[in-house]
C-alpha angles and dihedrals in degrees: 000000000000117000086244092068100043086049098060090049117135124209097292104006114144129191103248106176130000121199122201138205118264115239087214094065082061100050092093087060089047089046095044086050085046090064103040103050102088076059097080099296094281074139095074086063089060095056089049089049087050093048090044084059092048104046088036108051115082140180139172158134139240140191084266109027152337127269129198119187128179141185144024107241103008101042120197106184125184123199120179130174114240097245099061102051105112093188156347118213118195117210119193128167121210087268082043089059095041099050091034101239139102146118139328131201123200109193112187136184122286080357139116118247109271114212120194106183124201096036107161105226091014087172093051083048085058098038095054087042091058092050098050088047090057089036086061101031084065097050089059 
């Protein structure tokens, strides 16, 4: 777990699912420094551009509510309590369904949606979500 996340923690708030960023979202950025690279190495910048988006994209849920974070200089976070997330979308292109990975969508109350492209699992991530939701509606 990233030291963000563990950062934003409440009094008995636990981690209850992490998604992670598919490598495959970032091939396109692997294959584009591929290329470039006999061109003075400005491909090189391509593939850190590609690792910066991996180790600095995070998502999870916890027993109270979900939290988004993204980038590596420049941070957006997005924390949002589970009951008032009115709903996850999930988007996948054909490459998307076959890889397993694609993007997901929060959208909260009074707030604007929240996408969060190149999740790996993106359906598990909505699944657990759904369950937790239940899990606390019925603690209300």
């Amino acid at each position: 777990m990233s030291s963000y996340v563990e950062s934003v923690l409440s009094a008995n708030e636990k981690v209850e699912y992490t998604a992670s960023v598919s490598l495959w979202a970032m091939l396109p950025l692997f294959v584009l420094g591929l290329v470039l690279l006999p061109l003075y190495g400005i491909g090189v910048l391509f593939w850190v551009v590609a690792y910066l988006r991996y180790i600095s994209t995070e998502l999870v849920i916890t027993n109270k509510k979900i939290v988004a974070k993204f980038g590596f200089i420049s941070r957006h976070t997005i924390e949002l309590l589970l009951p008032k997330v009115e709903s996850i979308q999930v988007n996948q292109s054909l490459v998307g369904r076959m890889l397993d990975y694609g993007s997901v969508i929060v959208a909260g109350a009074g707030n604007p949606q929240a996408p969060v492209p190149g999740i790996s699992n993106p359906i598990e991530f909505r699944r657990k979500f759904m369950e937790l939701q239940e899990t606390f509606g019925s603690r209300t």
